[in-house]
Amino acid sequence: MDPGFHKAETFVDQAKSEEIYVAEEDGRIVGLLAFWRPDNFIHSLYVTERGLGIGKALLDHIAARVVGPLSLKVQQPNIRARAFYAREGFKPMQFGRDISGVDWIRLER
């Protein structure tokens, strides 16, 4: 298995302990955010189409419901995601490398 891909069961198992927020439009899912409340950590943010404000809306939704800073990790090579989070006020706080050798950045807002 390519280290960049994971089984759906792994996501589902992790998501069982997280809060999942879903954005819908015309009855179809257009985005989701998985959130680990004990650490105010955004585990996943996915949108079907970029540039429509879906990701921002999900971030704003969760930010209005937490006390303290939000954090997340983004893969360092993911320039688009890093630019998006920078526009949303996230700042780099920590750097590391995952077990597959991909560099990441922990961001906080």
mmCIF file of C-alpha atoms in Angstrom:
data_model
loop_
_atom_site.group_PDB
_atom_site.id
_atom_site.type_symbol
_atom_site.label_atom_id
_atom_site.label_comp_id
_atom_site.label_asym_id
_atom_site.label_seq_id
_atom_site.Cartn_x
_atom_site.Cartn_y
_atom_site.Cartn_z
ATOM 1 C CA MET A 1 0.000 0.000 0.000
ATOM 2 C CA ASP A 2 1.247 3.476 -0.870
ATOM 3 C CA PRO A 3 2.010 5.311 2.428
ATOM 4 C CA GLY A 4 -0.074 8.280 1.249
ATOM 5 C CA PHE A 5 -3.284 6.219 1.224
ATOM 6 C CA HIS A 6 -5.208 4.780 4.158
ATOM 7 C CA LYS A 7 -8.079 2.372 4.433
ATOM 8 C CA ALA A 8 -11.505 3.895 4.975
ATOM 9 C CA GLU A 9 -11.859 1.776 8.118
ATOM 10 C CA THR A 10 -8.908 3.638 9.659
ATOM 11 C CA PHE A 11 -10.654 6.974 9.101
ATOM 12 C CA VAL A 12 -13.929 5.622 10.464
ATOM 13 C CA ASP A 13 -12.221 4.202 13.563
ATOM 14 C CA GLN A 14 -10.498 7.527 14.272
ATOM 15 C CA ALA A 15 -13.653 9.510 13.570
ATOM 16 C CA LYS A 16 -15.633 7.572 16.201
ATOM 17 C CA SER A 17 -13.903 9.598 18.934
ATOM 18 C CA GLU A 18 -14.080 12.920 17.078
ATOM 19 C CA GLU A 19 -16.782 15.446 16.365
ATOM 20 C CA ILE A 20 -17.636 15.458 12.659
ATOM 21 C CA TYR A 21 -19.143 18.564 11.063
ATOM 22 C CA VAL A 22 -20.638 18.226 7.578
ATOM 23 C CA ALA A 23 -21.377 20.997 5.081
ATOM 24 C CA GLU A 24 -24.273 20.244 2.750
ATOM 25 C CA GLU A 25 -25.638 21.962 -0.324
ATOM 26 C CA ASP A 26 -28.769 20.825 -2.130
ATOM 27 C CA GLY A 27 -28.746 17.560 -0.196
ATOM 28 C CA ARG A 28 -25.175 16.602 -1.035
ATOM 29 C CA ILE A 29 -22.108 16.686 1.177
ATOM 30 C CA VAL A 30 -19.680 19.386 0.042
ATOM 31 C CA GLY A 31 -17.268 19.361 2.995
ATOM 32 C CA LEU A 32 -16.443 17.891 6.360
ATOM 33 C CA LEU A 33 -14.335 18.736 9.358
ATOM 34 C CA ALA A 34 -13.207 16.186 11.958
ATOM 35 C CA PHE A 35 -12.416 17.766 15.337
ATOM 36 C CA TRP A 36 -10.759 16.388 18.505
ATOM 37 C CA ARG A 37 -12.194 18.651 21.211
ATOM 38 C CA PRO A 38 -9.861 17.727 24.132
ATOM 39 C CA ASP A 39 -6.960 19.368 22.241
ATOM 40 C CA ASN A 40 -8.957 21.769 19.983
ATOM 41 C CA PHE A 41 -7.299 19.870 17.127
ATOM 42 C CA ILE A 42 -8.678 19.781 13.599
ATOM 43 C CA HIS A 43 -7.869 16.289 12.409
ATOM 44 C CA SER A 44 -9.305 16.604 8.897
ATOM 45 C CA LEU A 45 -10.839 19.227 6.651
ATOM 46 C CA TYR A 46 -12.095 18.188 3.235
ATOM 47 C CA VAL A 47 -14.099 20.088 0.617
ATOM 48 C CA THR A 48 -15.401 18.927 -2.752
ATOM 49 C CA GLU A 49 -14.574 22.218 -4.499
ATOM 50 C CA ARG A 50 -12.033 24.863 -3.545
ATOM 51 C CA GLY A 51 -12.727 28.580 -3.660
ATOM 52 C CA LEU A 52 -16.395 28.484 -2.646
ATOM 53 C CA GLY A 53 -15.887 29.350 1.048
ATOM 54 C CA ILE A 54 -16.829 25.885 2.309
ATOM 55 C CA GLY A 55 -13.575 25.319 4.205
ATOM 56 C CA LYS A 56 -13.711 28.796 5.729
ATOM 57 C CA ALA A 57 -17.327 28.244 6.788
ATOM 58 C CA LEU A 58 -16.408 24.967 8.512
ATOM 59 C CA LEU A 59 -13.453 26.622 10.285
ATOM 60 C CA ASP A 60 -15.613 29.556 11.387
ATOM 61 C CA HIS A 61 -18.299 27.173 12.617
ATOM 62 C CA ILE A 62 -15.933 25.247 14.858
ATOM 63 C CA ALA A 63 -14.007 28.351 15.993
ATOM 64 C CA ALA A 64 -17.254 29.831 17.334
ATOM 65 C CA ARG A 65 -17.745 26.746 19.518
ATOM 66 C CA VAL A 66 -14.369 26.367 21.229
ATOM 67 C CA VAL A 67 -12.437 28.095 23.972
ATOM 68 C CA GLY A 68 -8.771 28.646 23.212
ATOM 69 C CA PRO A 69 -6.692 28.262 20.077
ATOM 70 C CA LEU A 70 -7.361 25.794 17.279
ATOM 71 C CA SER A 71 -4.530 23.678 15.903
ATOM 72 C CA LEU A 72 -3.944 21.271 13.045
ATOM 73 C CA LYS A 73 -1.145 19.645 11.081
ATOM 74 C CA VAL A 74 -0.567 20.152 7.374
ATOM 75 C CA GLN A 75 1.940 18.372 5.162
ATOM 76 C CA GLN A 76 4.741 20.773 4.355
ATOM 77 C CA PRO A 77 4.610 20.101 0.575
ATOM 78 C CA ASN A 78 0.883 21.013 0.515
ATOM 79 C CA ILE A 79 1.358 24.638 -0.560
ATOM 80 C CA ARG A 80 -2.351 25.231 -1.293
ATOM 81 C CA ALA A 81 -3.461 24.106 2.154
ATOM 82 C CA ARG A 82 -0.700 26.099 3.835
ATOM 83 C CA ALA A 83 -1.763 29.236 1.948
ATOM 84 C CA PHE A 84 -5.413 28.668 2.869
ATOM 85 C CA TYR A 85 -4.638 28.267 6.571
ATOM 86 C CA ALA A 86 -2.317 31.309 6.521
ATOM 87 C CA ARG A 87 -5.194 33.383 5.058
ATOM 88 C CA GLU A 88 -7.362 32.087 7.899
ATOM 89 C CA GLY A 89 -4.879 33.307 10.524
ATOM 90 C CA PHE A 90 -3.033 30.079 11.351
ATOM 91 C CA LYS A 91 0.661 30.413 12.261
ATOM 92 C CA PRO A 92 3.407 27.734 12.248
ATOM 93 C CA MET A 93 4.172 26.466 15.747
ATOM 94 C CA GLN A 94 6.049 23.174 15.275
ATOM 95 C CA PHE A 95 7.716 21.150 12.524
ATOM 96 C CA GLY A 96 8.152 17.391 12.268
ATOM 97 C CA ARG A 97 8.176 14.308 10.066
ATOM 98 C CA ASP A 98 5.656 11.462 10.044
ATOM 99 C CA ILE A 99 6.525 7.777 9.922
ATOM 100 C CA SER A 100 6.325 7.724 6.113
ATOM 101 C CA GLY A 101 8.941 10.490 5.904
ATOM 102 C CA VAL A 102 6.616 13.366 4.981
ATOM 103 C CA ASP A 103 7.402 16.677 6.687
ATOM 104 C CA TRP A 104 4.533 18.404 8.479
ATOM 105 C CA ILE A 105 3.846 21.719 10.160
ATOM 106 C CA ARG A 106 1.589 22.175 13.194
ATOM 107 C CA LEU A 107 -0.378 25.397 12.792
ATOM 108 C CA GLU A 108 -2.308 27.291 15.429
ATOM 109 C CA ARG A 109 -4.862 30.091 15.497
#
